[in-house]
PDB file of C-alpha atoms and ligand atoms in Angstrom:
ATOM      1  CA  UNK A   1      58.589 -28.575 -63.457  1.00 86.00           C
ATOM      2  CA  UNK A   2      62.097 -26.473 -63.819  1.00 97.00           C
ATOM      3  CA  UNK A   3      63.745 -26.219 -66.900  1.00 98.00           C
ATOM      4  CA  UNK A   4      66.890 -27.327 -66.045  1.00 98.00           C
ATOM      5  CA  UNK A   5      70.494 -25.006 -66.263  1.00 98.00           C
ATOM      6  CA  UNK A   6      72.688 -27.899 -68.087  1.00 98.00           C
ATOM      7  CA  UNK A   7      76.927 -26.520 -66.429  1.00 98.00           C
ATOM      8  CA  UNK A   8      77.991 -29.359 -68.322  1.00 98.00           C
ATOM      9  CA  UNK A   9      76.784 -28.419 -71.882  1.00 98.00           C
ATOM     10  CA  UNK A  10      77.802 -24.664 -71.167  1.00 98.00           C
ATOM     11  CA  UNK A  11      80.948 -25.153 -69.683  1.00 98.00           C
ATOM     12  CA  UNK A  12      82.042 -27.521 -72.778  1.00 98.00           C
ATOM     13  CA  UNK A  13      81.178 -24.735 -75.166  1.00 98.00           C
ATOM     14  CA  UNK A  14      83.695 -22.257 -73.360  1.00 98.00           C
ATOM     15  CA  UNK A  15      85.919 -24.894 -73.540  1.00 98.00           C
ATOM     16  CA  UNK A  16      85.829 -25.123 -76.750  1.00 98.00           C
ATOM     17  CA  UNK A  17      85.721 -21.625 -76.842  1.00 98.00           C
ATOM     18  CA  UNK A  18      89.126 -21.484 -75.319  1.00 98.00           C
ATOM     19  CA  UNK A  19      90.596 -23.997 -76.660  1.00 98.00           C
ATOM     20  CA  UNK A  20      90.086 -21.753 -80.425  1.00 98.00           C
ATOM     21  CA  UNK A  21      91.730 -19.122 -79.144  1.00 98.00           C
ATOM     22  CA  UNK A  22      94.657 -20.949 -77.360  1.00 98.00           C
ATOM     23  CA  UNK A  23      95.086 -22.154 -80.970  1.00 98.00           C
ATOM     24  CA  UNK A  24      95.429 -19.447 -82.429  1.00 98.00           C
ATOM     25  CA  UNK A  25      97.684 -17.797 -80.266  1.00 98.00           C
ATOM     26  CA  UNK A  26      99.363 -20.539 -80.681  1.00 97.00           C
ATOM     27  CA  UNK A  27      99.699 -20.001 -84.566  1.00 97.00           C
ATOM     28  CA  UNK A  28     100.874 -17.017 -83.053  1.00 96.00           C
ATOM     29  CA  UNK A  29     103.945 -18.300 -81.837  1.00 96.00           C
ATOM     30  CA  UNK A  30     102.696 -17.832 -77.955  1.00 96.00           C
ATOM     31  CA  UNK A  31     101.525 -20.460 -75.547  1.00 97.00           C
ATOM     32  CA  UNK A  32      99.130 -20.499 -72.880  1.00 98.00           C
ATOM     33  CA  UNK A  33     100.867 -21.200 -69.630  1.00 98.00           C
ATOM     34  CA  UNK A  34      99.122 -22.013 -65.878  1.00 98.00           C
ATOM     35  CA  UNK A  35     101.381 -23.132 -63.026  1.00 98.00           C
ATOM     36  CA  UNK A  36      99.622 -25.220 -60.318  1.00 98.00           C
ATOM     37  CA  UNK A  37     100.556 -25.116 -56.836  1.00 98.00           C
ATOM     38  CA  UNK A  38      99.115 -27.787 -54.300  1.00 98.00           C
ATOM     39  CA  UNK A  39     100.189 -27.497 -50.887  1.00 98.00           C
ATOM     40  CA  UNK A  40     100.023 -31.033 -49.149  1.00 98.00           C
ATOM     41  CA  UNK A  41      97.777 -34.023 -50.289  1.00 96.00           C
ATOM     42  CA  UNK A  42      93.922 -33.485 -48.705  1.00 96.00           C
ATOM     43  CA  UNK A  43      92.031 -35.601 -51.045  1.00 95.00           C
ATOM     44  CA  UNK A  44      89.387 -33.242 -52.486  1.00 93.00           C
ATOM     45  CA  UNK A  45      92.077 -30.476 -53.361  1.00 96.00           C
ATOM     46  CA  UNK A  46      93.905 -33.360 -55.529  1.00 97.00           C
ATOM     47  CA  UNK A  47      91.136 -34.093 -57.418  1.00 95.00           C
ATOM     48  CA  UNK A  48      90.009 -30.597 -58.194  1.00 96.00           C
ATOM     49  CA  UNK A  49      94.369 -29.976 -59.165  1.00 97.00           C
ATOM     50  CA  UNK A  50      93.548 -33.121 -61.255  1.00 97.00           C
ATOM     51  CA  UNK A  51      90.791 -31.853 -63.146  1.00 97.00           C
ATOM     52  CA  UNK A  52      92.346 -28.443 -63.417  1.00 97.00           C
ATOM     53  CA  UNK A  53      95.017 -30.353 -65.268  1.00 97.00           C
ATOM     54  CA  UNK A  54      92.537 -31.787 -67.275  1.00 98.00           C
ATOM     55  CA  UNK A  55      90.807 -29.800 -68.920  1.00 98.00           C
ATOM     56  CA  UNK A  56      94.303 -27.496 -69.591  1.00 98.00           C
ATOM     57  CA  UNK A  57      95.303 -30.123 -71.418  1.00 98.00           C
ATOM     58  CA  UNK A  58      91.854 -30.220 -73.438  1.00 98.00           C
ATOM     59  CA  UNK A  59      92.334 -26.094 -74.011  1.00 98.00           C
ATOM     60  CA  UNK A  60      96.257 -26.817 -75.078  1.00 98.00           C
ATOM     61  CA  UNK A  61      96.737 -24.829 -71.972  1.00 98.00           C
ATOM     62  CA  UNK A  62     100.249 -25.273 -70.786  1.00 98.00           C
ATOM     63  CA  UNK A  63     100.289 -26.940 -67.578  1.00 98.00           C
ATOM     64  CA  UNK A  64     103.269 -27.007 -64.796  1.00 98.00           C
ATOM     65  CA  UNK A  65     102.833 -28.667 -61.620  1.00 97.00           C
ATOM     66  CA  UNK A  66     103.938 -27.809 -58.214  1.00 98.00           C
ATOM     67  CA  UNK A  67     102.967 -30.473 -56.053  1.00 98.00           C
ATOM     68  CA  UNK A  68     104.707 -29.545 -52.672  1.00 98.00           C
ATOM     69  CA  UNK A  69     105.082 -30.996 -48.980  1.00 98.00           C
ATOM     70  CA  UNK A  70     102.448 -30.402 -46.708  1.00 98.00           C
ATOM     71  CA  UNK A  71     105.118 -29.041 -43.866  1.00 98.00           C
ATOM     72  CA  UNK A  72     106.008 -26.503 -46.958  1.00 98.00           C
ATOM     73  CA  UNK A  73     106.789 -22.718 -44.803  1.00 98.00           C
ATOM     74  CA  UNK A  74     104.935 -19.923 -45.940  1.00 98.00           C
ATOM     75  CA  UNK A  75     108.162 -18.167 -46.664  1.00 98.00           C
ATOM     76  CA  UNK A  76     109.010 -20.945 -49.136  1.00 98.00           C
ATOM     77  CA  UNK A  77     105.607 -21.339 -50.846  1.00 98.00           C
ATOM     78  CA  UNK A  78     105.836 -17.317 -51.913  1.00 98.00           C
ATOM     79  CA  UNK A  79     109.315 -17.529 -52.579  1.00 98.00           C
ATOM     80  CA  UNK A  80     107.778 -20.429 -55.241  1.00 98.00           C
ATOM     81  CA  UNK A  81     105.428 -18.196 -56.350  1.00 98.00           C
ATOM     82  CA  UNK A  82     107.964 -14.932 -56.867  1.00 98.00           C
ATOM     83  CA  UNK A  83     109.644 -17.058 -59.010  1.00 98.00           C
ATOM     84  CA  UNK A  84     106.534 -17.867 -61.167  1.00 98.00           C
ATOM     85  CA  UNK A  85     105.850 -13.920 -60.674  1.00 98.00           C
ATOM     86  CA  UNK A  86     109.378 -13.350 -62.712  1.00 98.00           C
ATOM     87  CA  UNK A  87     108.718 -16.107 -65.418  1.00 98.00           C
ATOM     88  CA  UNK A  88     107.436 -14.552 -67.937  1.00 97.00           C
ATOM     89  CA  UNK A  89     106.613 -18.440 -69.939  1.00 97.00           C
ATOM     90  CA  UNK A  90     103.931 -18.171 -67.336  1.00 98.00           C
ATOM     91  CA  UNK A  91     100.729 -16.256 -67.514  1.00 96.00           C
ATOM     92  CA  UNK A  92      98.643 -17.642 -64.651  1.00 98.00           C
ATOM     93  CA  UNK A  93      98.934 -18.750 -61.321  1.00 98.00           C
ATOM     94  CA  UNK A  94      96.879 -20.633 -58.807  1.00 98.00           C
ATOM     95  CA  UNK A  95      97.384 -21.798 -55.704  1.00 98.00           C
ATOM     96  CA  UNK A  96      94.871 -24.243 -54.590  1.00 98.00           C
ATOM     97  CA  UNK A  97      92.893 -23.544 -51.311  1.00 96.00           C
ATOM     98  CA  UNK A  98      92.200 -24.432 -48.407  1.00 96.00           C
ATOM     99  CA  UNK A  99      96.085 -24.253 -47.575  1.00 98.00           C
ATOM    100  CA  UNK A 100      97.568 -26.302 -44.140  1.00 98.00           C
ATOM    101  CA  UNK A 101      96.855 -23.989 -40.650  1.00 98.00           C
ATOM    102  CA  UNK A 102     100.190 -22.958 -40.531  1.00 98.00           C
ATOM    103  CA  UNK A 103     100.184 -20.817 -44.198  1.00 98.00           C
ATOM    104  CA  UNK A 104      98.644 -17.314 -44.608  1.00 98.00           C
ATOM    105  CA  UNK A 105      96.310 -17.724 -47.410  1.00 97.00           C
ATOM    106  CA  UNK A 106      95.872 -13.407 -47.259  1.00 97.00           C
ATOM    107  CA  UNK A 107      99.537 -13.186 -47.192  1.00 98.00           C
ATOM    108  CA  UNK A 108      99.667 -15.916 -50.223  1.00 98.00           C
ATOM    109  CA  UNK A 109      97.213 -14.849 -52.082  1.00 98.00           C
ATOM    110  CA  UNK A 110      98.531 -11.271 -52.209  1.00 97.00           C
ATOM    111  CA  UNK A 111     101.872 -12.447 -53.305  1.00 98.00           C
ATOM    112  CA  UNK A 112     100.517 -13.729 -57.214  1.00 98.00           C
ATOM    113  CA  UNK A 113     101.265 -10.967 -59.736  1.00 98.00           C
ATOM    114  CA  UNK A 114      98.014  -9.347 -60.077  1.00 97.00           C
ATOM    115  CA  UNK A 115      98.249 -10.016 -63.495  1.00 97.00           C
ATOM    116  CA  UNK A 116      98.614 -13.720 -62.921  1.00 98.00           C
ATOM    117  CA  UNK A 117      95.734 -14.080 -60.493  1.00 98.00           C
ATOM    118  CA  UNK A 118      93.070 -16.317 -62.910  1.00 98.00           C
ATOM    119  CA  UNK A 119      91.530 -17.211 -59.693  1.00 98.00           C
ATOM    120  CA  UNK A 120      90.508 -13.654 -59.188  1.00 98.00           C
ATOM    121  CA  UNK A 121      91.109 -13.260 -55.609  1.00 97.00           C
ATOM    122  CA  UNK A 122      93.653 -10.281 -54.985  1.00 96.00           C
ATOM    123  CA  UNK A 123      92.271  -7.625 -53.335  1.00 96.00           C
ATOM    124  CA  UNK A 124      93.157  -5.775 -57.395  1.00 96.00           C
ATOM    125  CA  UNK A 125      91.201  -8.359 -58.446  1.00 97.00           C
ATOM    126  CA  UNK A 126      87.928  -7.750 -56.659  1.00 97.00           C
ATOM    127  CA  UNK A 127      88.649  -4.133 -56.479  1.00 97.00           C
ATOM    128  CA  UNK A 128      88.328  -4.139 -59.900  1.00 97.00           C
ATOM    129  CA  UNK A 129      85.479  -5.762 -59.891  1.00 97.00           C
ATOM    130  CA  UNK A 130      84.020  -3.379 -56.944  1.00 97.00           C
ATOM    131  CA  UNK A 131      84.384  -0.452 -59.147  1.00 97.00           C
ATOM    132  CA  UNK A 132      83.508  -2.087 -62.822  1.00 95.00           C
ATOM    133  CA  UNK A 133      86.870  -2.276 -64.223  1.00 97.00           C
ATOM    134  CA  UNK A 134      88.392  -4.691 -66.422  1.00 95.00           C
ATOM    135  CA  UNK A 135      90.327  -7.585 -64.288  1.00 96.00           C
ATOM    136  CA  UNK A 136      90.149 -11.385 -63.440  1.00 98.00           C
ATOM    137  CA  UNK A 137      86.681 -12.266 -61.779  1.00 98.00           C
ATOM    138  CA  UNK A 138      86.445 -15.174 -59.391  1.00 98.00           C
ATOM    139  CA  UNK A 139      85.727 -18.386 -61.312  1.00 98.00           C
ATOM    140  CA  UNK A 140      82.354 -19.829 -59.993  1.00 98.00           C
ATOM    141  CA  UNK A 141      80.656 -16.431 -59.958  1.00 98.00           C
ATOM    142  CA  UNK A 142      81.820 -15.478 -63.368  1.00 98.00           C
ATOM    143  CA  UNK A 143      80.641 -19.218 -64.072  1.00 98.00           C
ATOM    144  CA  UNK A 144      77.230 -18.256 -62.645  1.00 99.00           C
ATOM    145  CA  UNK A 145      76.985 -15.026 -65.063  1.00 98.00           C
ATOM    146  CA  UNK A 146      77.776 -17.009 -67.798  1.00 98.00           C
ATOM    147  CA  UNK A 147      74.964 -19.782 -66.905  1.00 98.00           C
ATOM    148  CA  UNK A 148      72.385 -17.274 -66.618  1.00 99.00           C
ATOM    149  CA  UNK A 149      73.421 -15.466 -70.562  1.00 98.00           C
ATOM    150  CA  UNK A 150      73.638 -18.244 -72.256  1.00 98.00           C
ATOM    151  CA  UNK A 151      70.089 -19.714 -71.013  1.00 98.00           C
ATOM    152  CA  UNK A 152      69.005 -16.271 -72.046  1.00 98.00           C
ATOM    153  CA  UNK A 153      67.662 -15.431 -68.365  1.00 98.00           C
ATOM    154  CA  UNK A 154      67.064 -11.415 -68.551  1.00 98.00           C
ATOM    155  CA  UNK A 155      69.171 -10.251 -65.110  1.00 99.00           C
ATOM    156  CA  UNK A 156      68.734  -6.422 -65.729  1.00 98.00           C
ATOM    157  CA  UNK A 157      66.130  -5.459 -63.244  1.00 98.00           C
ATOM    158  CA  UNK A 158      65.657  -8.707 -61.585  1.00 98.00           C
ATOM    159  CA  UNK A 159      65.479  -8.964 -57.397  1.00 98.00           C
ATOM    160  CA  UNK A 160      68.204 -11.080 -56.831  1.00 99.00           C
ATOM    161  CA  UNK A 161      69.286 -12.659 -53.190  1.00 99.00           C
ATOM    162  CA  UNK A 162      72.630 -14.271 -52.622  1.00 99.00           C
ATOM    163  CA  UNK A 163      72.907 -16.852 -49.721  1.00 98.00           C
ATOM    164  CA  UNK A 164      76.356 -16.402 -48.076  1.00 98.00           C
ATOM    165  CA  UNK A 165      79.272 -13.990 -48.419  1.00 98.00           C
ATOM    166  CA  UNK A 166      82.197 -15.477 -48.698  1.00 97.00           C
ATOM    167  CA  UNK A 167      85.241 -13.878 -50.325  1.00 96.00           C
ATOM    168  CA  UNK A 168      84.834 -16.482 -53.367  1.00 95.00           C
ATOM    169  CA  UNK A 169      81.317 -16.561 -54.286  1.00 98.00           C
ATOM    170  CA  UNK A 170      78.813 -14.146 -52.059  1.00 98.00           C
ATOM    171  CA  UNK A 171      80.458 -10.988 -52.328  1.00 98.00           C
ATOM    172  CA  UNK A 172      81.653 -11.147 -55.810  1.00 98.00           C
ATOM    173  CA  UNK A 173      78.438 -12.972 -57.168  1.00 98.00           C
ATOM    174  CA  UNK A 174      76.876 -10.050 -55.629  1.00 98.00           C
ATOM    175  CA  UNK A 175      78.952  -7.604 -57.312  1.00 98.00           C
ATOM    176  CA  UNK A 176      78.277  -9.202 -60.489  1.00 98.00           C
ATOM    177  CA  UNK A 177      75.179  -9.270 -60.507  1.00 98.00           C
ATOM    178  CA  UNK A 178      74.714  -5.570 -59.646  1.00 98.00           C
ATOM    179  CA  UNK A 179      77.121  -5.135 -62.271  1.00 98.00           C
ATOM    180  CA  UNK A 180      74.537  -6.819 -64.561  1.00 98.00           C
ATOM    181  CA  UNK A 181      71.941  -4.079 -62.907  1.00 98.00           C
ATOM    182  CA  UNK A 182      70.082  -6.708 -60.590  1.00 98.00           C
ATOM    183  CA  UNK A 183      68.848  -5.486 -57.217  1.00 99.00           C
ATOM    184  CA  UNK A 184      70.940  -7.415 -54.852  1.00 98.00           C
ATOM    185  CA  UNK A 185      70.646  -8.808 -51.331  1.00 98.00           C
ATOM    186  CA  UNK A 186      73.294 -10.680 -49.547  1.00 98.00           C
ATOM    187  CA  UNK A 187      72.009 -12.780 -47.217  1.00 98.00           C
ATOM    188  CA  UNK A 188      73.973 -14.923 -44.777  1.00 97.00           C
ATOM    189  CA  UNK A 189      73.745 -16.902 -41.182  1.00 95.00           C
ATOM    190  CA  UNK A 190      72.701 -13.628 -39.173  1.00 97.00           C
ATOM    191  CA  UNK A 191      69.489 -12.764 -41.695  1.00 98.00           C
ATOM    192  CA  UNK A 192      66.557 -12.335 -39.535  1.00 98.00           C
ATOM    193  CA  UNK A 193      63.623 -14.617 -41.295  1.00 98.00           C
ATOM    194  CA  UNK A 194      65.833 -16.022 -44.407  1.00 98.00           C
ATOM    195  CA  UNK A 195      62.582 -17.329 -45.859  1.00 98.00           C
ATOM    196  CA  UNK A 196      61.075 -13.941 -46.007  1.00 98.00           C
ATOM    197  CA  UNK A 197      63.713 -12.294 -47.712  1.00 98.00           C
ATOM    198  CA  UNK A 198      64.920 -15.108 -50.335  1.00 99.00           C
ATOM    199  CA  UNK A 199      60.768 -15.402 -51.653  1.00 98.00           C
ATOM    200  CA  UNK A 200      61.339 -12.051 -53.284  1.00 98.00           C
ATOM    201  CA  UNK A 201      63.931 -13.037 -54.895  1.00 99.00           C
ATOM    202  CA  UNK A 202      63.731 -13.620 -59.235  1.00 99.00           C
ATOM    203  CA  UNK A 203      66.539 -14.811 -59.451  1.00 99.00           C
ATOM    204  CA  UNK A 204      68.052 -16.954 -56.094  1.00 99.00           C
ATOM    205  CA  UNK A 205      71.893 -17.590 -55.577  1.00 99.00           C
ATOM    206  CA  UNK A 206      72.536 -20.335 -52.933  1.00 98.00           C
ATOM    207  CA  UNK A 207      76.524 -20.770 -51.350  1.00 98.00           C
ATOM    208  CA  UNK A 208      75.238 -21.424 -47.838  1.00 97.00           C
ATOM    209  CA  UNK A 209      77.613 -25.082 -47.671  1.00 96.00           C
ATOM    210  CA  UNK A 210      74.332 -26.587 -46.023  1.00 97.00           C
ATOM    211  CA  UNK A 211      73.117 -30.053 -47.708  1.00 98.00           C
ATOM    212  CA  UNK A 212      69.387 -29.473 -48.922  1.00 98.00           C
ATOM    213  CA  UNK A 213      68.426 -26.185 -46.808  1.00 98.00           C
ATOM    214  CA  UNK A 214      66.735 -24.491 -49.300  1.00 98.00           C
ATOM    215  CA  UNK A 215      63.409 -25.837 -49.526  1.00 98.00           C
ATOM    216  CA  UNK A 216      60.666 -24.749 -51.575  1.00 98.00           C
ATOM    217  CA  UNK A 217      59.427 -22.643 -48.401  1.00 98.00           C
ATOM    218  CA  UNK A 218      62.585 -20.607 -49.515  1.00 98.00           C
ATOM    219  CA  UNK A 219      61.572 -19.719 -52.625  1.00 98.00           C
ATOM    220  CA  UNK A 220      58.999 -17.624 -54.954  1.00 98.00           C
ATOM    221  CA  UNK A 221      57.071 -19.450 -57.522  1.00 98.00           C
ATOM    222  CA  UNK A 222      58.499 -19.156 -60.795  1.00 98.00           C
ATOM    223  CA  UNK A 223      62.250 -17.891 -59.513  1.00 98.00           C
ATOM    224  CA  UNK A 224      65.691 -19.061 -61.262  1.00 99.00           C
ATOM    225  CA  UNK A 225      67.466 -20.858 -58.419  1.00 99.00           C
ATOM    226  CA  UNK A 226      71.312 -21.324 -58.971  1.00 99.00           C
ATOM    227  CA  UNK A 227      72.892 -23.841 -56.151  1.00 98.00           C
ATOM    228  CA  UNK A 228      76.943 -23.441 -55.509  1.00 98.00           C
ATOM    229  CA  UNK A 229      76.564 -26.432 -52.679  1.00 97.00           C
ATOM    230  CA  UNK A 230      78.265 -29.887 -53.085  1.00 96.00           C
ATOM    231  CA  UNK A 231      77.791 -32.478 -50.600  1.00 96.00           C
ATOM    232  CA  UNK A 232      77.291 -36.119 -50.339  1.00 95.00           C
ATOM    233  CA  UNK A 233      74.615 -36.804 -47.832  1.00 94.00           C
ATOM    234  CA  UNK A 234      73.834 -39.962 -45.688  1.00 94.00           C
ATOM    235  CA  UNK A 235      73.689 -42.939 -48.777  1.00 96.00           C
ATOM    236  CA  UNK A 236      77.111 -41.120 -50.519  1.00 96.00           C
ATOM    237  CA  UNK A 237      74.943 -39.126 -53.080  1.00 96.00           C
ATOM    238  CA  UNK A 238      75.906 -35.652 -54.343  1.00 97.00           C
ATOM    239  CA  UNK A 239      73.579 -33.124 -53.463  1.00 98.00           C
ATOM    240  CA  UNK A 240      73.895 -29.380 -53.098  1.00 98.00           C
ATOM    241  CA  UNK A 241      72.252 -26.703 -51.120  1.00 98.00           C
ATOM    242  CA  UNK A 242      69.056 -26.687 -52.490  1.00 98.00           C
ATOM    243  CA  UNK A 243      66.452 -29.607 -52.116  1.00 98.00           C
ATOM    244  CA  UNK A 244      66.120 -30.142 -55.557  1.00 98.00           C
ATOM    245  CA  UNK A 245      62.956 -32.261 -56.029  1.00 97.00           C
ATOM    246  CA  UNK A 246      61.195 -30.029 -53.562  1.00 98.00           C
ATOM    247  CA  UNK A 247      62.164 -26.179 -55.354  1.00 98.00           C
ATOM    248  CA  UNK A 248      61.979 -27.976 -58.912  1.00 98.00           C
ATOM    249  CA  UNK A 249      58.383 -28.195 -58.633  1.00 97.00           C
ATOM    250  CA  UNK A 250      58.346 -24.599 -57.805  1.00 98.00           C
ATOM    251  CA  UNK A 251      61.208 -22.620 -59.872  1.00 98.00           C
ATOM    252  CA  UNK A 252      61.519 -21.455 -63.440  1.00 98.00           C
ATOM    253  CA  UNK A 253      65.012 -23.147 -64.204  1.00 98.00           C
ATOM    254  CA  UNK A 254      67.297 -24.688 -61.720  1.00 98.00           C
ATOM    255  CA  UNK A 255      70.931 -25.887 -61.497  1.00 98.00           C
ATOM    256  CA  UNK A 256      71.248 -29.572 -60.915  1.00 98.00           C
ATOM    257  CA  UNK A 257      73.672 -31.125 -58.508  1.00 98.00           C
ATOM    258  CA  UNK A 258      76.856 -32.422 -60.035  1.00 97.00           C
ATOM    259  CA  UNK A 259      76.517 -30.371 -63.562  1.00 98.00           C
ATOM    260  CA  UNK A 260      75.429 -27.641 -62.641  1.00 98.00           C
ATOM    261  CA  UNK A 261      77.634 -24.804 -61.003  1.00 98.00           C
ATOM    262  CA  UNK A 262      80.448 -27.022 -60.787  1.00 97.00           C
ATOM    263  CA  UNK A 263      81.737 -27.366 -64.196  1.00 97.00           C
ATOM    264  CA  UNK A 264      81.262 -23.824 -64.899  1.00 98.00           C
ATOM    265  CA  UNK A 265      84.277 -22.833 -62.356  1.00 98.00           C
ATOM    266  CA  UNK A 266      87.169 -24.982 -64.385  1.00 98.00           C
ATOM    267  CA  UNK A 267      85.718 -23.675 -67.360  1.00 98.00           C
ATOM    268  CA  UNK A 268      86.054 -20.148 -66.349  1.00 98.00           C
ATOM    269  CA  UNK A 269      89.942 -20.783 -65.156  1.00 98.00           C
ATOM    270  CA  UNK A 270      90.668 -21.969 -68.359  1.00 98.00           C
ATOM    271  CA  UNK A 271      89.131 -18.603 -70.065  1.00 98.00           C
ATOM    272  CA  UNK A 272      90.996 -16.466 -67.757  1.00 98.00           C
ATOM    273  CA  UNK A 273      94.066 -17.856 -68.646  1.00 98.00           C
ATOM    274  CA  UNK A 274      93.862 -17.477 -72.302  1.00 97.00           C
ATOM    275  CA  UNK A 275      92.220 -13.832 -71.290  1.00 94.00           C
ATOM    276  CA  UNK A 276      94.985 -12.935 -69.416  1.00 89.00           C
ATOM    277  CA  UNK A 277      97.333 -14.567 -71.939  1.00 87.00           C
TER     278      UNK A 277
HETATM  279  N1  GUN B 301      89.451 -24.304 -53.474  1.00 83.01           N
HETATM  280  C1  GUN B 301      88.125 -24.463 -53.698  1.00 83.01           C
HETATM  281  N2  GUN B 301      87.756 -23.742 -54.785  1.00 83.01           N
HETATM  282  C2  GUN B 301      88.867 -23.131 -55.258  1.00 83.01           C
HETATM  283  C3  GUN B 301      89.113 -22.278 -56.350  1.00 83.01           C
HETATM  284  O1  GUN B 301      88.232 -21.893 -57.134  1.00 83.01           O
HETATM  285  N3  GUN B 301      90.404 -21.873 -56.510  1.00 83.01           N
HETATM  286  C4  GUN B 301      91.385 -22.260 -55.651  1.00 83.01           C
HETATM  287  N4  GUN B 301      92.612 -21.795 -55.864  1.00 83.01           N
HETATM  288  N5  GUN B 301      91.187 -23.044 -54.631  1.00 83.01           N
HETATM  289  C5  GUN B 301      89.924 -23.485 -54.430  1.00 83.01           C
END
């Protein structure tokens, strides 16, 4: 049986990580400011804003607001965030996603202050990250790094295969890994024989958005499986991408669905705001 990856142990240790060093800037004389924009009011972006809020509050991170209509322009909603931009009481911004049809997330997104972009999606952001330089890394992937370090999994070396390749998670995960000197694959919905190429993997990332795919057909006995899904499937249950009880028997160490992944990506917001503060 897996050992199991515990998010919710780890992430509450770079909590309180943060929340040291948002003290002591503090003693400093300098707070740790995020501003919060939520565009509209679909359910599941409320409750992630909400727990954003949270654990800001836990960190003595700073927290303002910006809960705005759903009929909100574009023009308006990056006029909103040029004025965060000039504010210098500010030192992050995030603007939650998915935004209403009507909005431009490129165009938004591009419109943070690079050096306000704790999310880590500008195109500085990940070009930073393309070429190894210092910036803001996307949360859950960075989360993901920091799961595998602190459960002392060795990554130099290591086959990995990412599942998916989104702007969020696949391609930077990717690029952090080979960062960390893993050989990488990216993998996504046009990969001739999936199974094939994910049982060579040592160390298998999944952010498919498929409840259960993975099965243990996926995967190579002994591998470190880390699953980015989150789902509730036919009786209201969480589960994520990976058929847990299935791979479990077969894996090294696994990430459970909830606290797993999940906590790790507020946790890393909160240390990119104090890092960028
Ligand atoms: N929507 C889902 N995940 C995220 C995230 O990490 N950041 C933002 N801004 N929106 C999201």
């Amino acid at each position: 049986m897996a050992n199991i990856i515990d998010g919710k142990v780890i992430s509450a240790q770079i909590k309180d990580e943060v929340k040291e060093k948002v003290a002591k800037l503090k003693e400093e004389g300098r707070e740790v400011c995020l501003a919060v924009i939520q565009v509209g009011d679909d359910p599941a972006s409320t409750v992630y804003v909400g727990n954003k809020k949270k654990a800001c509050e836990y960190c003595g991170i700073r927290s303002e607001s910006y809960e705005i209509p759903g009929d909100t322009t574009e023009d308006e909603l990056i006029a909103l965030i040029e004025k965060l931009n000039a504010d210098t009481a500010v030192n992050g911004i995030l603007v939650q996603l998915p935004l209403p049809k009507h909005i431009n997330e490129d165009r938004v997104i591009m419109s943070i202050d690079p050096a306000k972009d704790v999310d880590g999606f500008s195109v500085n952001s990940v070009g930073s990250l393309c070429i190894g330089r210092k910036g803001y890394r996307s949360c859950t992937p960075a989360g993901i790094i920091e799961l595998l370090k602190r459960s002392n999994i060795e990554i130099a070396g290591k086959e990995c295969v990412v599942i998916g390749r989104s702007n969020i998670v696949g391609k930077p995960m990717a690029l952090m890994m080979l960062q960390e000197n893993a050989t990488v694959t990216i993998t996504h919905s046009k990969t001739v024989d999936l199974p094939s190429v994910t049982r060579r993997a040592d160390i298998l990332i999944v952010a498919i958005g498929k409840p259960r795919m993975i099965t243990s057909e996926y995967v190579k006995e002994g591998a470190v499986v880390i699953d980015v899904g989150i789902h509730r499937d036919e009786n209201n249950k969480l589960c994520g991408d990976v058929d847990y009880a299935d791979v479990a028997e077969k894996c090294s160490y696994i990430t459970p669905v909830p606290g797993g992944v999940g906590p790790m990506t507020i946790a890393m917001l909160m240390h990119n705001c104090v890092e960028g503060a």
